[in-house]
Every structure is written in structure tokens, then in C-alpha cells.
Amino acid sequence: MRLSRSFLPILRETPKEAEIVSHRLMLRAGLIRQQSAGIYSWLPLGKRVLANIERIVREEQDRAGAIEVLMPTLQSADLWKESGRYDDYGKEMLRIEDRHERAMLYGPTNEEMITDIFRSYVRSYKELPLNLYHIQWKFRDEVRPRFGVMRGREFLMKDAYSFDIDEAAARRAYNRMFVAYLRTFDRLGVKAIPMRADSGPIGGDATHEFIVLAATGESAVFLDKAALDTPIPPADVDFDGDLTPIVAAWTEKYAATEEMHDKAVFEALPEDQRIEARGIEVGQVFYFGTKYSEPMGAKVTGPDGVEHAVHMGSYGIGVSRLVAAIIEASHDEAGIIWPESIAPYRVGLINMKAGDDATDTVCNAIYERLTNAGIEVLYDDLDQRAGAKFATMDLIGLPWQLIVGPRGLANGEVELKRRATGERETLTIDAAVNRLIAG
RNA sequence: CGGGGCAUAGCGCAGUCUGGUAGCGCAUCUGGUUUGGGACCAGAGGGUCGCAAGUUCGAAUCUUGCUGCCCCGACCA
């Protein structure tokens, strides 16, 4: 994409409403625009990041055997009356009336709807296990939305729902999502640690929150340092096999949110192994048994010829929140530092003297070669001063900057800068292009 | 939902106390000089001062009501 033809409204000054760094940077780098409290438009650069996160989430869900669907944002109140949550949910649920005065709502989550889909079609245990997910906008009318998309009212979430014949099978489904989440967050370039979370009446280890450590995180967390070095399962992990050793490797190390914190256990750890930090919840996995299948009549016939209410779990990833969480965990004074996997473009090509025939020609050639090689390039072809170009490129945080100017071209050279480290290397044009193509 | 704060040009702000022609910086546009870390000079455009009512000869400024937004807390992906 040529900068001259794109829409990248960057801000030099920080709008005053933005308090935390991710929010400031998202506004300044032109990722989002606030439309109302907790409600945002996604501008081109932000949209690309969101799409990249979605892509990785989707790949890992698919790998783990989950199947994508798409449910609507607006739901009928009837289903929620069946589960009893229409009255329980409270003011967080945005209630709407249509022209026929039917009670509707903007979905804050989809357990009821997915359970309805399931019960409409599935009759036999032979069709299990089943895990359906979608990536869709949710609305929760938060009392106090804040920190930009970190706690918005409208947010993009991946939510998966598993259906199994019994608790043992549901545990396996839980483990599949647990492992998928480890891989997903790792690929997104963040360290998200699964932590024991408050599971309400169900008890046990039926739920984990995946938390990214960041100073501006909303919750206090406590963990064993060893959790940070626990290996991430490989891409060829066998989701049909026994995943309990992987899950156990993570869950046996101490890691808990404030609500679940057990001081005695934590302090039994050697002092240099204890980490007290703050974190951002980016995902949660939850086993809740027959909480919805029972009241909503989602049953299958088992091998015993008897109908069983299915055991369910739900698994969420805050896709839009992740954008903010990743920035919180990866930025510096100058701006965002995108992990390669989700960067809106991999390379920022900077033409130091737009309008100069020689530099224009070289830039165009490089742009074409990289683009043809499938590399996403944002080409800064604007006629601006060097300082402004560097500042913009640092702000939007593309992993690589390829700097092309008359000074270097005199020797047939360009400069390649790594955003994360600031390292610069002077290379021939070919060497630089090949380096980027080689990855 | 309790407490606090803010609302003036696209963005950041001054002016409000003490009523009297709406200002500054950045951004934008034009011309020129510049050109490797947010240039300089000259000129220009851009505002129902959040909305409504009131007080007054006169309201950004005083009064009342409303709305929007932000922060702290309680609550939550």
C-alpha cells in the first residue's frame, strides 16, 4: 500500500481522554476512532491488525477441531428466558424492542443461541464431540467502559462452545481449547499465562483465565516464575491424543489471579521464584456441565439408549482487547512495536526523497519485488521530511523499516532497521530485499 | 451506581474569577527557501464557545436545567 493512497490519520498530539499507553497509541497511530463511550470505529490500520489476530485465532481453533459458524449480534429474548438469564443478566444486557414490540437484545454472549442450534439438530452421542465457535461482536453495557478497547462496551470476541456426552469427554474438550489457547497467544507474540480463576459454584479447576502480564493490567496476579518458561505445544500436537500432560505442566505451577490467590502456597515457593505482577485477561476457558443443556433440553441419546443432557464448556478470546493488550506488552517511547505475526504490514518502505527520479525508481522496484514475493509493504511515498517519516513509521510500529535515500543509493545501498531493537544495517538493495523475502 | 473533573477551530490548550469585536501552538491551504530524526519565511482559510432556558443594553464568561466525555472506586471478556 502506498501511503499517498491510503487512509492513515495519525495524530501528533494525544487526545486528552486517553489515559493508558495502548489507548493513546491506538488513537495516535490511527487504529481506532471513538464513536461513543466504549464504542469504536476501526480505521484501516487497526482493521488489518484485528484481521490478523482473527486469522491466527481461527487457524488454531480449526487445528484443535473447532468448527466455525456465525451467529447474529441481535437475539430474541425468548432463548434467554428459557435459560433464566434474561432476568439474571441485569443492566449489562442491552435490551431492544423491535417494531412488533418483541423483546430482543444485543448479544453479550451466545450460550443460549448455540445450545438452541445444537438441540435442533444433534440427537446422538455418535455426533459428539462437537465444538462450534464464531468470531462476532458482543455488546455489554458496562457501567464504566474505559481504557479504549481494553474495556469497551462493544467488542469482538471469539467464543467457542463444546458439547460432550459426559464430564470426562468434556474435560478432553477443555484440554483441547486449553492447548489451542497456549498456541494462539504464543503465535500472537504475547506470553499469556493460564491462571486459576474464580469458577463460582462449579469449583475445582474448571476454569482458567489466560493473562498477559502488563504493568497497566486490571488485575493483580501471582505466579511461579517457572510458568513463564513452560514450553508451548508444537503445531503438530495431536489433538486427538492425550493432552493432559501438557495441561498439567502448566496447571501444576502456581499461577492465580487475586480472587483465587492462596498466599500460603505462593509463599512456599522460593522467594526468587515468586512473581507478583499485573495482568490483562485475554481469554478464558470454562467447563460448566449441564447448566444450559439441562434447562434448554439439549440432550443426546447415549450408547446406553438413554437421553443425556450434554456437558458443555465455553471458551472466549477477547480479539479486540488483544490489540490493546499486545500494545501494552510491546511498545516504547516512540510508539507501537508489532509482533511480526499480527503487524498491519511487515515492512515500511521509506522513500527519503520522494519526487527524486533515482530514489523513486529504486523504491518502486523494491516495492514491486517485495509485494510480488507476498510481503505486505507500506510504502511511504509522501514528500515529507525525514524526521516526520521516521516518527510516523516508529509510531505505527511495523517490524521492519527499509530506508531508501540518495545518500545510500550513491553507493547502491539502503538501510534496514528493525523496529523492535532499533538496529540498523546498511545493505545492498538486493541483500536487503532478499533478507526480507527470506524472512 | 457513589465520588471527582472536563466540554472554546481537526488535535492540544488560553480566555471564564472581574460580562464588552474569539485567541495561541500544532495541523490544513497558497507561494518561496529547505531536505537523513516531527524545517523556516510570508500569506490564507477554518468556530451557532456541548444544548436549552434565564439575567443583562450586551453572555464563551453570571444563574438554572440537560447532554456528552474522562478519571477514582464498586462491578466485569
Short mmCIF file of C-alpha atoms (C1' of nucleotides) in Angstrom, two decimals:
data_model
loop_
_atom_site.label_atom_id
_atom_site.label_comp_id
_atom_site.label_asym_id
_atom_site.label_seq_id
_atom_site.Cartn_x
_atom_site.Cartn_y
_atom_site.Cartn_z
CA MET A 1 0.00 0.00 0.00
CA ARG A 2 1.25 3.42 -0.92
CA LEU A 3 0.88 5.86 1.91
CA SER A 4 -0.22 8.52 -0.56
CA ARG A 5 -3.24 6.41 -1.45
CA SER A 6 -4.09 5.05 1.94
CA PHE A 7 -6.06 6.43 4.83
CA LEU A 8 -3.80 6.68 7.84
CA PRO A 9 -4.93 9.53 10.08
CA ILE A 10 -2.12 9.76 12.59
CA LEU A 11 -2.26 12.23 15.44
CA ARG A 12 0.70 14.20 16.62
CA GLU A 13 -0.81 15.02 19.93
CA THR A 14 -2.62 12.67 22.23
CA PRO A 15 -6.35 13.21 22.63
CA LYS A 16 -6.88 14.03 26.26
CA GLU A 17 -9.32 11.25 27.04
CA ALA A 18 -6.66 8.58 26.58
CA GLU A 19 -5.02 7.62 29.82
CA ILE A 20 -3.17 4.38 29.26
CA VAL A 21 -0.44 3.83 26.72
CA SER A 22 -2.24 1.38 24.44
CA HIS A 23 -5.22 3.67 24.13
CA ARG A 24 -3.01 6.67 23.40
CA LEU A 25 -1.03 4.79 20.79
CA MET A 26 -4.11 3.31 19.16
CA LEU A 27 -5.56 6.78 18.73
CA ARG A 28 -2.30 8.38 17.66
CA ALA A 29 -1.42 5.66 15.16
CA GLY A 30 -4.87 5.92 13.61
CA LEU A 31 -6.09 2.43 14.55
CA ILE A 32 -9.39 3.43 16.08
CA ARG A 33 -11.76 6.31 16.49
CA GLN A 34 -14.04 6.60 19.44
CA GLN A 35 -17.69 6.99 18.49
CA SER A 36 -19.20 6.90 21.94
CA ALA A 37 -18.17 5.66 25.37
CA GLY A 38 -16.72 2.20 24.87
CA ILE A 39 -17.64 2.07 21.18
CA TYR A 40 -15.06 2.41 18.45
CA SER A 41 -14.65 2.52 14.71
CA TRP A 42 -11.72 0.53 13.40
CA LEU A 43 -9.67 2.51 10.89
CA PRO A 44 -7.68 0.77 8.14
CA LEU A 45 -4.54 0.07 10.14
CA GLY A 46 -6.48 -1.16 13.15
CA LYS A 47 -8.73 -3.25 10.96
CA ARG A 48 -5.72 -5.02 9.49
CA VAL A 49 -4.38 -5.87 12.93
CA LEU A 50 -7.77 -7.13 14.01
CA ALA A 51 -7.98 -9.29 10.90
CA ASN A 52 -4.53 -10.73 11.55
CA ILE A 53 -5.44 -11.64 15.10
CA GLU A 54 -8.66 -13.21 13.87
CA ARG A 55 -6.76 -15.22 11.31
CA ILE A 56 -4.43 -16.76 13.89
CA VAL A 57 -7.24 -17.41 16.33
CA ARG A 58 -9.21 -19.10 13.56
CA GLU A 59 -6.29 -21.26 12.43
CA GLU A 60 -5.69 -22.54 15.93
CA GLN A 61 -9.36 -23.15 16.61
CA ASP A 62 -9.64 -25.12 13.39
CA ARG A 63 -6.48 -27.06 14.21
CA ALA A 64 -7.99 -28.04 17.55
CA GLY A 65 -11.09 -29.35 15.81
CA ALA A 66 -13.48 -26.50 16.48
CA ILE A 67 -15.83 -25.57 13.65
CA GLU A 68 -16.64 -22.03 12.69
CA VAL A 69 -20.18 -20.68 12.45
CA LEU A 70 -21.55 -17.17 12.64
CA MET A 71 -24.40 -16.24 14.90
CA PRO A 72 -26.19 -12.88 14.84
CA THR A 73 -25.50 -9.95 17.13
CA LEU A 74 -29.20 -9.49 17.81
CA GLN A 75 -31.01 -12.21 19.66
CA SER A 76 -34.55 -12.86 20.67
CA ALA A 77 -35.24 -12.61 24.39
CA ASP A 78 -37.10 -15.92 24.33
CA LEU A 79 -33.99 -18.10 24.48
CA TRP A 80 -32.70 -16.12 27.41
CA LYS A 81 -35.94 -16.60 29.24
CA GLU A 82 -35.52 -20.34 28.79
CA SER A 83 -32.14 -20.37 30.44
CA GLY A 84 -33.28 -17.97 33.10
CA ARG A 85 -30.59 -15.45 32.28
CA TYR A 86 -32.94 -12.84 30.83
CA ASP A 87 -33.78 -11.79 34.35
CA ASP A 88 -30.38 -12.60 35.86
CA TYR A 89 -28.18 -10.68 33.49
CA GLY A 90 -29.16 -7.25 34.65
CA LYS A 91 -28.45 -3.88 33.12
CA GLU A 92 -25.32 -5.03 31.36
CA MET A 93 -27.54 -6.53 28.73
CA LEU A 94 -28.70 -4.07 26.12
CA ARG A 95 -32.37 -4.73 25.61
CA ILE A 96 -34.10 -3.67 22.45
CA GLU A 97 -37.64 -3.78 21.17
CA ASP A 98 -38.36 -4.31 17.51
CA ARG A 99 -41.26 -2.76 15.58
CA HIS A 100 -43.59 -5.52 16.65
CA GLU A 101 -42.68 -4.81 20.25
CA ARG A 102 -40.86 -8.11 20.53
CA ALA A 103 -38.18 -8.22 23.18
CA MET A 104 -34.75 -8.52 21.63
CA LEU A 105 -31.25 -7.99 22.89
CA TYR A 106 -27.79 -7.28 21.58
CA GLY A 107 -25.93 -10.46 22.48
CA PRO A 108 -23.43 -10.23 25.32
CA THR A 109 -22.54 -13.91 24.72
CA ASN A 110 -24.03 -16.88 22.92
CA GLU A 111 -24.52 -19.90 25.18
CA GLU A 112 -28.27 -19.88 24.72
CA MET A 113 -28.17 -19.49 20.98
CA ILE A 114 -25.55 -22.15 20.39
CA THR A 115 -27.44 -24.50 22.69
CA ASP A 116 -30.53 -23.86 20.62
CA ILE A 117 -28.67 -24.69 17.43
CA PHE A 118 -27.27 -27.82 18.98
CA ARG A 119 -30.55 -29.14 20.30
CA SER A 120 -32.24 -28.53 16.97
CA TYR A 121 -30.01 -30.97 15.12
CA VAL A 122 -27.98 -33.26 17.32
CA ARG A 123 -29.63 -36.39 18.64
CA SER A 124 -26.92 -38.98 19.13
CA TYR A 125 -23.72 -39.30 21.12
CA LYS A 126 -22.18 -40.52 17.86
CA GLU A 127 -22.17 -36.92 16.62
CA LEU A 128 -20.02 -35.87 19.56
CA PRO A 129 -17.66 -34.39 20.46
CA LEU A 130 -18.67 -31.14 18.85
CA ASN A 131 -17.15 -27.72 19.26
CA LEU A 132 -18.66 -24.74 17.46
CA TYR A 133 -17.19 -21.27 17.55
CA HIS A 134 -17.66 -17.90 15.99
CA ILE A 135 -15.94 -14.55 15.97
CA GLN A 136 -18.56 -11.89 16.44
CA TRP A 137 -19.23 -8.54 18.05
CA LYS A 138 -20.64 -8.58 21.51
CA PHE A 139 -22.25 -5.83 23.50
CA ARG A 140 -22.14 -5.48 27.25
CA ASP A 141 -23.41 -2.26 28.64
CA GLU A 142 -20.56 -1.81 31.10
CA VAL A 143 -21.12 0.58 33.95
CA ARG A 144 -17.82 2.14 33.24
CA PRO A 145 -16.14 1.46 29.93
CA ARG A 146 -12.51 2.57 29.97
CA PHE A 147 -9.03 2.26 28.58
CA GLY A 148 -10.14 2.31 24.97
CA VAL A 149 -10.86 -1.10 23.51
CA MET A 150 -9.50 -2.76 26.65
CA ARG A 151 -12.89 -2.44 28.27
CA GLY A 152 -15.25 -1.38 25.58
CA ARG A 153 -18.97 -1.93 25.52
CA GLU A 154 -18.90 -3.32 22.01
CA PHE A 155 -16.06 -5.75 21.49
CA LEU A 156 -15.00 -8.52 19.14
CA MET A 157 -14.80 -11.92 20.75
CA LYS A 158 -14.08 -15.45 19.67
CA ASP A 159 -16.36 -17.73 21.60
CA ALA A 160 -16.34 -21.48 21.26
CA TYR A 161 -18.77 -23.95 22.80
CA SER A 162 -18.09 -27.61 23.32
CA PHE A 163 -20.65 -30.40 23.60
CA ASP A 164 -19.84 -33.79 25.05
CA ILE A 165 -21.60 -36.86 26.32
CA ASP A 166 -20.14 -36.74 29.82
CA GLU A 167 -17.79 -34.91 32.08
CA ALA A 168 -14.72 -36.94 31.13
CA ALA A 169 -15.22 -36.17 27.46
CA ALA A 170 -15.90 -32.52 28.31
CA ARG A 171 -12.56 -32.41 30.13
CA ARG A 172 -10.86 -33.55 26.97
CA ALA A 173 -12.64 -30.80 25.05
CA TYR A 174 -11.48 -28.36 27.71
CA ASN A 175 -7.91 -29.53 27.32
CA ARG A 176 -8.06 -29.13 23.56
CA MET A 177 -9.06 -25.50 23.92
CA PHE A 178 -6.50 -25.00 26.67
CA VAL A 179 -3.75 -26.21 24.37
CA ALA A 180 -5.13 -24.25 21.42
CA TYR A 181 -5.03 -21.12 23.55
CA LEU A 182 -1.42 -21.68 24.53
CA ARG A 183 -0.53 -21.87 20.86
CA THR A 184 -2.76 -18.98 19.83
CA PHE A 185 -1.33 -16.46 22.28
CA ASP A 186 2.19 -17.60 21.58
CA ARG A 187 1.66 -17.00 17.88
CA LEU A 188 0.22 -13.60 18.65
CA GLY A 189 3.53 -12.72 20.25
CA VAL A 190 2.34 -12.45 23.83
CA LYS A 191 3.01 -14.50 26.91
CA ALA A 192 -0.41 -15.38 28.23
CA ILE A 193 -0.29 -17.48 31.37
CA PRO A 194 -3.24 -19.68 32.25
CA MET A 195 -4.26 -18.94 35.80
CA ARG A 196 -6.73 -20.45 38.16
CA ALA A 197 -9.80 -18.31 38.03
CA ASP A 198 -12.91 -17.98 40.07
CA SER A 199 -15.27 -20.66 38.86
CA GLY A 200 -18.24 -19.91 41.05
CA PRO A 201 -20.35 -22.84 42.25
CA ILE A 202 -18.76 -25.39 39.93
CA GLY A 203 -15.49 -25.39 41.79
CA GLY A 204 -12.26 -27.21 41.11
CA ASP A 205 -10.07 -26.31 38.19
CA ALA A 206 -12.98 -25.94 35.81
CA THR A 207 -11.87 -22.57 34.58
CA HIS A 208 -8.68 -20.77 33.70
CA GLU A 209 -8.07 -17.22 32.66
CA PHE A 210 -5.27 -16.55 30.21
CA ILE A 211 -3.49 -13.47 31.35
CA VAL A 212 -0.90 -11.29 29.66
CA LEU A 213 1.48 -9.67 32.09
CA ALA A 214 1.48 -5.89 31.73
CA ALA A 215 2.04 -3.06 34.17
CA THR A 216 -1.27 -1.47 33.28
CA GLY A 217 -3.22 -4.69 33.71
CA GLU A 218 -6.51 -4.54 35.53
CA SER A 219 -5.92 -7.40 37.90
CA ALA A 220 -3.17 -8.38 40.30
CA VAL A 221 -1.70 -11.80 39.62
CA PHE A 222 0.69 -14.14 41.38
CA LEU A 223 2.75 -16.79 39.70
CA ASP A 224 5.65 -19.14 39.81
CA LYS A 225 8.43 -17.84 37.60
CA ALA A 226 8.71 -21.31 36.11
CA ALA A 227 5.35 -20.82 34.43
CA LEU A 228 6.98 -18.30 32.11
CA ASP A 229 9.31 -20.97 30.72
CA THR A 230 6.82 -23.76 30.31
CA PRO A 231 7.02 -24.93 26.70
CA ILE A 232 4.36 -24.09 24.14
CA PRO A 233 2.95 -27.18 22.42
CA PRO A 234 4.12 -27.56 18.81
CA ALA A 235 1.95 -27.13 15.71
CA ASP A 236 1.74 -30.88 15.20
CA VAL A 237 0.42 -31.57 18.68
CA ASP A 238 -2.05 -34.43 18.49
CA PHE A 239 -5.42 -33.02 19.49
CA ASP A 240 -6.93 -36.49 19.35
CA GLY A 241 -4.34 -37.79 21.77
CA ASP A 242 -3.95 -37.34 25.50
CA LEU A 243 -3.33 -33.67 26.23
CA THR A 244 -3.34 -33.95 30.00
CA PRO A 245 0.47 -33.91 30.33
CA ILE A 246 0.60 -30.56 28.53
CA VAL A 247 -2.20 -29.09 30.58
CA ALA A 248 -0.69 -30.50 33.76
CA ALA A 249 2.70 -28.96 33.01
CA TRP A 250 1.03 -25.58 33.10
CA THR A 251 -1.51 -26.04 35.82
CA GLU A 252 0.84 -27.62 38.34
CA LYS A 253 2.85 -24.40 38.51
CA TYR A 254 1.38 -21.78 40.73
CA ALA A 255 -0.45 -19.05 38.84
CA ALA A 256 -3.53 -17.35 40.19
CA THR A 257 -5.49 -14.15 39.98
CA GLU A 258 -6.13 -12.11 43.09
CA GLU A 259 -9.52 -13.74 43.74
CA MET A 260 -8.01 -17.23 43.74
CA HIS A 261 -4.72 -16.33 45.35
CA ASP A 262 -3.51 -18.73 48.03
CA LYS A 263 -0.91 -16.87 49.99
CA ALA A 264 0.37 -19.93 51.84
CA VAL A 265 1.04 -21.92 48.68
CA PHE A 266 2.59 -18.93 46.94
CA GLU A 267 4.90 -18.13 49.80
CA ALA A 268 6.04 -21.71 49.99
CA LEU A 269 7.87 -21.02 46.73
CA PRO A 270 11.47 -19.81 46.93
CA GLU A 271 11.41 -16.05 47.03
CA ASP A 272 13.27 -15.50 43.77
CA GLN A 273 10.72 -17.66 42.01
CA ARG A 274 7.66 -15.64 43.00
CA ILE A 275 6.27 -13.10 40.60
CA GLU A 276 3.71 -10.58 41.71
CA ALA A 277 2.50 -8.60 38.75
CA ARG A 278 -0.46 -7.15 36.99
CA GLY A 279 -2.18 -8.70 34.04
CA ILE A 280 -4.77 -8.36 31.31
CA GLU A 281 -7.22 -11.17 30.78
CA VAL A 282 -7.27 -12.06 27.10
CA GLY A 283 -9.02 -15.40 27.24
CA GLN A 284 -10.95 -17.75 29.46
CA VAL A 285 -11.80 -21.41 29.26
CA PHE A 286 -14.73 -22.73 31.21
CA TYR A 287 -16.41 -26.03 31.87
CA PHE A 288 -19.95 -25.60 33.12
CA GLY A 289 -21.52 -29.02 32.73
CA THR A 290 -25.22 -29.06 32.05
CA LYS A 291 -26.01 -25.55 33.18
CA TYR A 292 -27.63 -24.65 29.85
CA SER A 293 -28.29 -28.04 28.31
CA GLU A 294 -30.48 -29.05 31.23
CA PRO A 295 -32.96 -26.13 31.24
CA MET A 296 -32.87 -25.84 27.47
CA GLY A 297 -33.28 -29.53 26.76
CA ALA A 298 -30.08 -30.12 24.78
CA LYS A 299 -29.92 -33.89 25.03
CA VAL A 300 -28.45 -36.73 23.06
CA THR A 301 -29.08 -40.43 23.27
CA GLY A 302 -26.08 -42.24 24.70
CA PRO A 303 -24.77 -45.73 23.97
CA ASP A 304 -26.97 -46.85 26.85
CA GLY A 305 -30.07 -45.82 24.92
CA VAL A 306 -30.85 -43.15 27.49
CA GLU A 307 -31.05 -39.40 26.85
CA HIS A 308 -28.32 -37.37 28.50
CA ALA A 309 -28.08 -33.60 28.87
CA VAL A 310 -24.82 -32.70 27.16
CA HIS A 311 -21.85 -31.42 29.08
CA MET A 312 -20.74 -28.07 27.82
CA GLY A 313 -17.87 -25.68 28.03
CA SER A 314 -17.28 -22.24 26.65
CA TYR A 315 -14.04 -20.68 25.58
CA GLY A 316 -13.56 -16.99 24.91
CA ILE A 317 -10.81 -14.88 23.44
CA GLY A 318 -11.11 -11.10 23.53
CA VAL A 319 -9.99 -10.33 19.99
CA SER A 320 -10.38 -6.56 20.10
CA ARG A 321 -8.99 -6.41 23.62
CA LEU A 322 -5.94 -8.31 22.42
CA VAL A 323 -4.97 -5.42 20.19
CA ALA A 324 -4.66 -3.23 23.27
CA ALA A 325 -3.07 -5.97 25.36
CA ILE A 326 -0.40 -6.60 22.76
CA ILE A 327 0.43 -2.90 22.60
CA GLU A 328 0.60 -2.70 26.39
CA ALA A 329 3.11 -5.52 26.31
CA SER A 330 5.02 -4.27 23.27
CA HIS A 331 5.79 -0.60 22.80
CA ASP A 332 8.40 2.03 23.57
CA GLU A 333 8.64 5.81 23.79
CA ALA A 334 8.31 6.21 20.04
CA GLY A 335 5.28 4.03 19.53
CA ILE A 336 3.95 0.55 18.93
CA ILE A 337 6.20 -2.45 18.28
CA TRP A 338 4.07 -5.04 16.49
CA PRO A 339 4.94 -8.72 16.71
CA GLU A 340 5.57 -9.91 13.15
CA SER A 341 2.58 -12.21 13.14
CA ILE A 342 -0.02 -9.50 13.50
CA ALA A 343 1.69 -6.37 12.20
CA PRO A 344 -0.59 -4.48 9.81
CA TYR A 345 2.29 -4.55 7.31
CA ARG A 346 5.59 -6.32 7.70
CA VAL A 347 7.75 -3.68 6.07
CA GLY A 348 7.65 0.10 5.97
CA LEU A 349 9.45 1.28 2.87
CA ILE A 350 10.64 4.84 3.38
CA ASN A 351 11.42 6.96 0.38
CA MET A 352 13.69 9.66 1.79
CA LYS A 353 13.36 11.89 -1.22
CA ALA A 354 10.01 11.37 -2.88
CA GLY A 355 9.94 13.14 -6.20
CA ASP A 356 13.58 12.40 -6.96
CA ASP A 357 13.74 10.18 -10.03
CA ALA A 358 16.52 7.94 -8.79
CA THR A 359 15.05 7.21 -5.36
CA ASP A 360 11.53 6.90 -6.76
CA THR A 361 12.69 4.35 -9.31
CA VAL A 362 14.52 2.26 -6.75
CA CYS A 363 11.64 2.45 -4.27
CA ASN A 364 9.13 1.44 -6.89
CA ALA A 365 11.27 -1.53 -7.88
CA ILE A 366 11.72 -2.64 -4.27
CA TYR A 367 8.04 -2.17 -3.57
CA GLU A 368 7.16 -4.35 -6.52
CA ARG A 369 9.66 -7.07 -5.70
CA LEU A 370 8.54 -7.33 -2.10
CA THR A 371 4.88 -7.19 -2.98
CA ASN A 372 5.29 -9.88 -5.63
CA ALA A 373 7.02 -12.02 -3.04
CA GLY A 374 3.87 -11.80 -0.93
CA ILE A 375 5.28 -9.39 1.60
CA GLU A 376 2.95 -6.71 2.85
CA VAL A 377 4.60 -3.35 2.41
CA LEU A 378 3.51 0.09 3.44
CA TYR A 379 5.35 2.41 1.08
CA ASP A 380 5.85 5.92 2.41
CA ASP A 381 5.98 7.82 -0.85
CA LEU A 382 4.98 11.13 0.70
CA ASP A 383 7.01 14.27 0.16
CA GLN A 384 7.85 14.86 3.80
CA ARG A 385 10.96 15.49 5.78
CA ALA A 386 12.99 12.63 7.15
CA GLY A 387 12.10 13.28 10.76
CA ALA A 388 8.38 13.16 10.13
CA LYS A 389 8.71 9.93 8.17
CA PHE A 390 10.77 8.21 10.84
CA ALA A 391 8.46 9.40 13.57
CA THR A 392 5.41 8.10 11.72
CA MET A 393 6.99 4.76 10.95
CA ASP A 394 8.17 4.29 14.55
CA LEU A 395 4.72 5.23 15.81
CA ILE A 396 2.85 2.68 13.73
CA GLY A 397 5.40 0.07 14.67
CA LEU A 398 5.93 -2.07 11.55
CA PRO A 399 8.60 -4.70 12.28
CA TRP A 400 10.96 -3.58 9.51
CA GLN A 401 11.82 -0.22 8.05
CA LEU A 402 13.60 -0.12 4.73
CA ILE A 403 15.13 3.30 4.28
CA VAL A 404 15.98 4.39 0.77
CA GLY A 405 17.65 7.73 0.19
CA PRO A 406 20.09 9.42 -2.19
CA ARG A 407 22.87 9.24 0.37
CA GLY A 408 22.93 5.47 0.44
CA LEU A 409 21.95 4.98 -3.16
CA ALA A 410 25.15 6.74 -4.22
CA ASN A 411 26.82 3.51 -3.12
CA GLY A 412 23.94 1.30 -4.19
CA GLU A 413 22.96 0.83 -0.57
CA VAL A 414 19.86 1.03 1.56
CA GLU A 415 19.29 0.78 5.28
CA LEU A 416 17.28 -1.88 7.04
CA LYS A 417 16.03 -1.05 10.50
CA ARG A 418 14.48 -3.44 12.95
CA ARG A 419 11.78 -1.61 14.87
CA ALA A 420 11.98 -3.75 17.99
CA THR A 421 15.66 -3.22 18.64
CA GLY A 422 16.41 -0.11 16.64
CA GLU A 423 19.29 -1.96 14.96
CA ARG A 424 20.19 -0.58 11.56
CA GLU A 425 22.11 -2.33 8.88
CA THR A 426 23.44 -0.94 5.64
CA LEU A 427 22.98 -3.40 2.79
CA THR A 428 22.91 -3.51 -0.96
CA ILE A 429 19.44 -3.29 -2.42
CA ASP A 430 19.43 -6.96 -3.34
CA ALA A 431 20.70 -8.06 0.02
CA ALA A 432 18.04 -6.06 1.81
CA VAL A 433 15.24 -7.35 -0.39
CA ASN A 434 16.46 -10.92 -0.12
CA ARG A 435 16.76 -10.62 3.62
CA LEU A 436 13.13 -9.56 3.88
CA ILE A 437 11.93 -12.22 1.48
CA ALA A 438 13.87 -14.89 3.34
CA GLY A 439 12.00 -13.77 6.45
"C1'" C B 1 -24.06 3.09 40.89
"C1'" G B 2 -21.13 6.56 44.66
"C1'" G B 3 -17.12 10.42 44.30
"C1'" G B 4 -14.26 13.96 41.28
"C1'" G B 5 -13.27 16.57 36.69
"C1'" C B 6 -13.81 18.36 31.72
"C1'" A B 7 -16.70 20.43 27.27
"C1'" U B 8 -13.89 27.08 23.17
"C1'" A B 9 -11.21 25.61 15.10
"C1'" G B 10 -9.31 18.80 13.05
"C1'" C B 11 -5.88 17.99 17.77
"C1'" G B 12 -3.72 20.22 22.34
"C1'" C B 13 -4.90 24.48 25.12
"C1'" A B 14 -5.61 30.03 26.92
"C1'" G B 15 -9.62 33.36 27.75
"C1'" U B 16 -14.50 32.36 32.37
"C1'" C B 17 -12.83 34.52 38.80
"C1'" U B 18 -13.67 40.61 37.38
"C1'" G B 19 -19.70 40.24 31.16
"C1'" G B 20 -17.87 44.50 26.21
"C1'" U B 21 -15.05 42.85 18.42
"C1'" A B 22 -13.00 34.65 19.88
"C1'" G B 23 -7.13 33.86 20.75
"C1'" C B 24 -2.30 30.69 20.82
"C1'" G B 25 0.53 26.23 19.24
"C1'" C B 26 0.22 22.14 16.00
"C1'" A B 27 -2.41 20.53 11.70
"C1'" U B 28 -4.69 22.36 6.77
"C1'" C B 29 -4.30 25.57 2.03
"C1'" U B 30 -1.07 29.05 -1.31
"C1'" G B 31 3.88 30.85 -2.64
"C1'" G B 32 9.04 30.59 -1.70
"C1'" U B 33 13.53 28.69 0.62
"C1'" U B 34 14.85 23.96 2.53
"C1'" U B 35 15.51 18.46 2.84
"C1'" G B 36 18.76 11.52 6.87
"C1'" G B 37 15.08 12.11 13.20
"C1'" G B 38 8.44 15.80 13.74
"C1'" A B 39 12.16 22.71 8.97
"C1'" C B 40 11.90 28.16 8.04
"C1'" C B 41 9.67 32.74 5.98
"C1'" A B 42 5.31 35.19 4.06
"C1'" G B 43 0.19 34.90 3.41
"C1'" A B 44 -4.80 32.43 3.82
"C1'" G B 45 -8.95 29.52 5.34
"C1'" G B 46 -11.40 27.28 9.38
"C1'" G B 47 -15.51 28.45 15.48
"C1'" U B 48 -24.04 28.60 16.21
"C1'" C B 49 -17.59 28.80 22.55
"C1'" G B 50 -21.81 20.97 24.11
"C1'" C B 51 -27.50 22.02 24.19
"C1'" A B 52 -31.67 24.78 26.23
"C1'" A B 53 -33.79 28.46 29.15
"C1'" G B 54 -32.89 32.76 32.19
"C1'" U B 55 -30.40 37.55 33.99
"C1'" U B 56 -28.42 41.83 31.17
"C1'" C B 57 -28.17 47.32 26.70
"C1'" G B 58 -24.67 43.26 25.88
"C1'" A B 59 -23.11 36.30 27.82
"C1'" A B 60 -17.63 31.75 25.98
"C1'" U B 61 -17.77 34.48 30.75
"C1'" C B 62 -23.20 35.02 35.60
"C1'" U B 63 -27.77 31.54 37.04
"C1'" U B 64 -30.70 27.04 36.33
"C1'" G B 65 -31.63 22.57 33.84
"C1'" C B 66 -29.99 18.92 30.43
"C1'" U B 67 -26.46 16.11 27.45
"C1'" G B 68 -21.76 14.08 26.29
"C1'" C B 69 -16.92 12.52 27.68
"C1'" C B 70 -12.85 11.28 31.15
"C1'" C B 71 -10.71 9.70 35.92
"C1'" C B 72 -11.02 7.04 41.03
"C1'" G B 73 -13.90 3.26 43.48
"C1'" A B 74 -17.54 -0.88 43.43
"C1'" C B 75 -18.63 -4.41 39.02
"C1'" C B 76 -17.00 -7.03 34.65
"C1'" A B 77 -14.23 -10.65 28.37
#
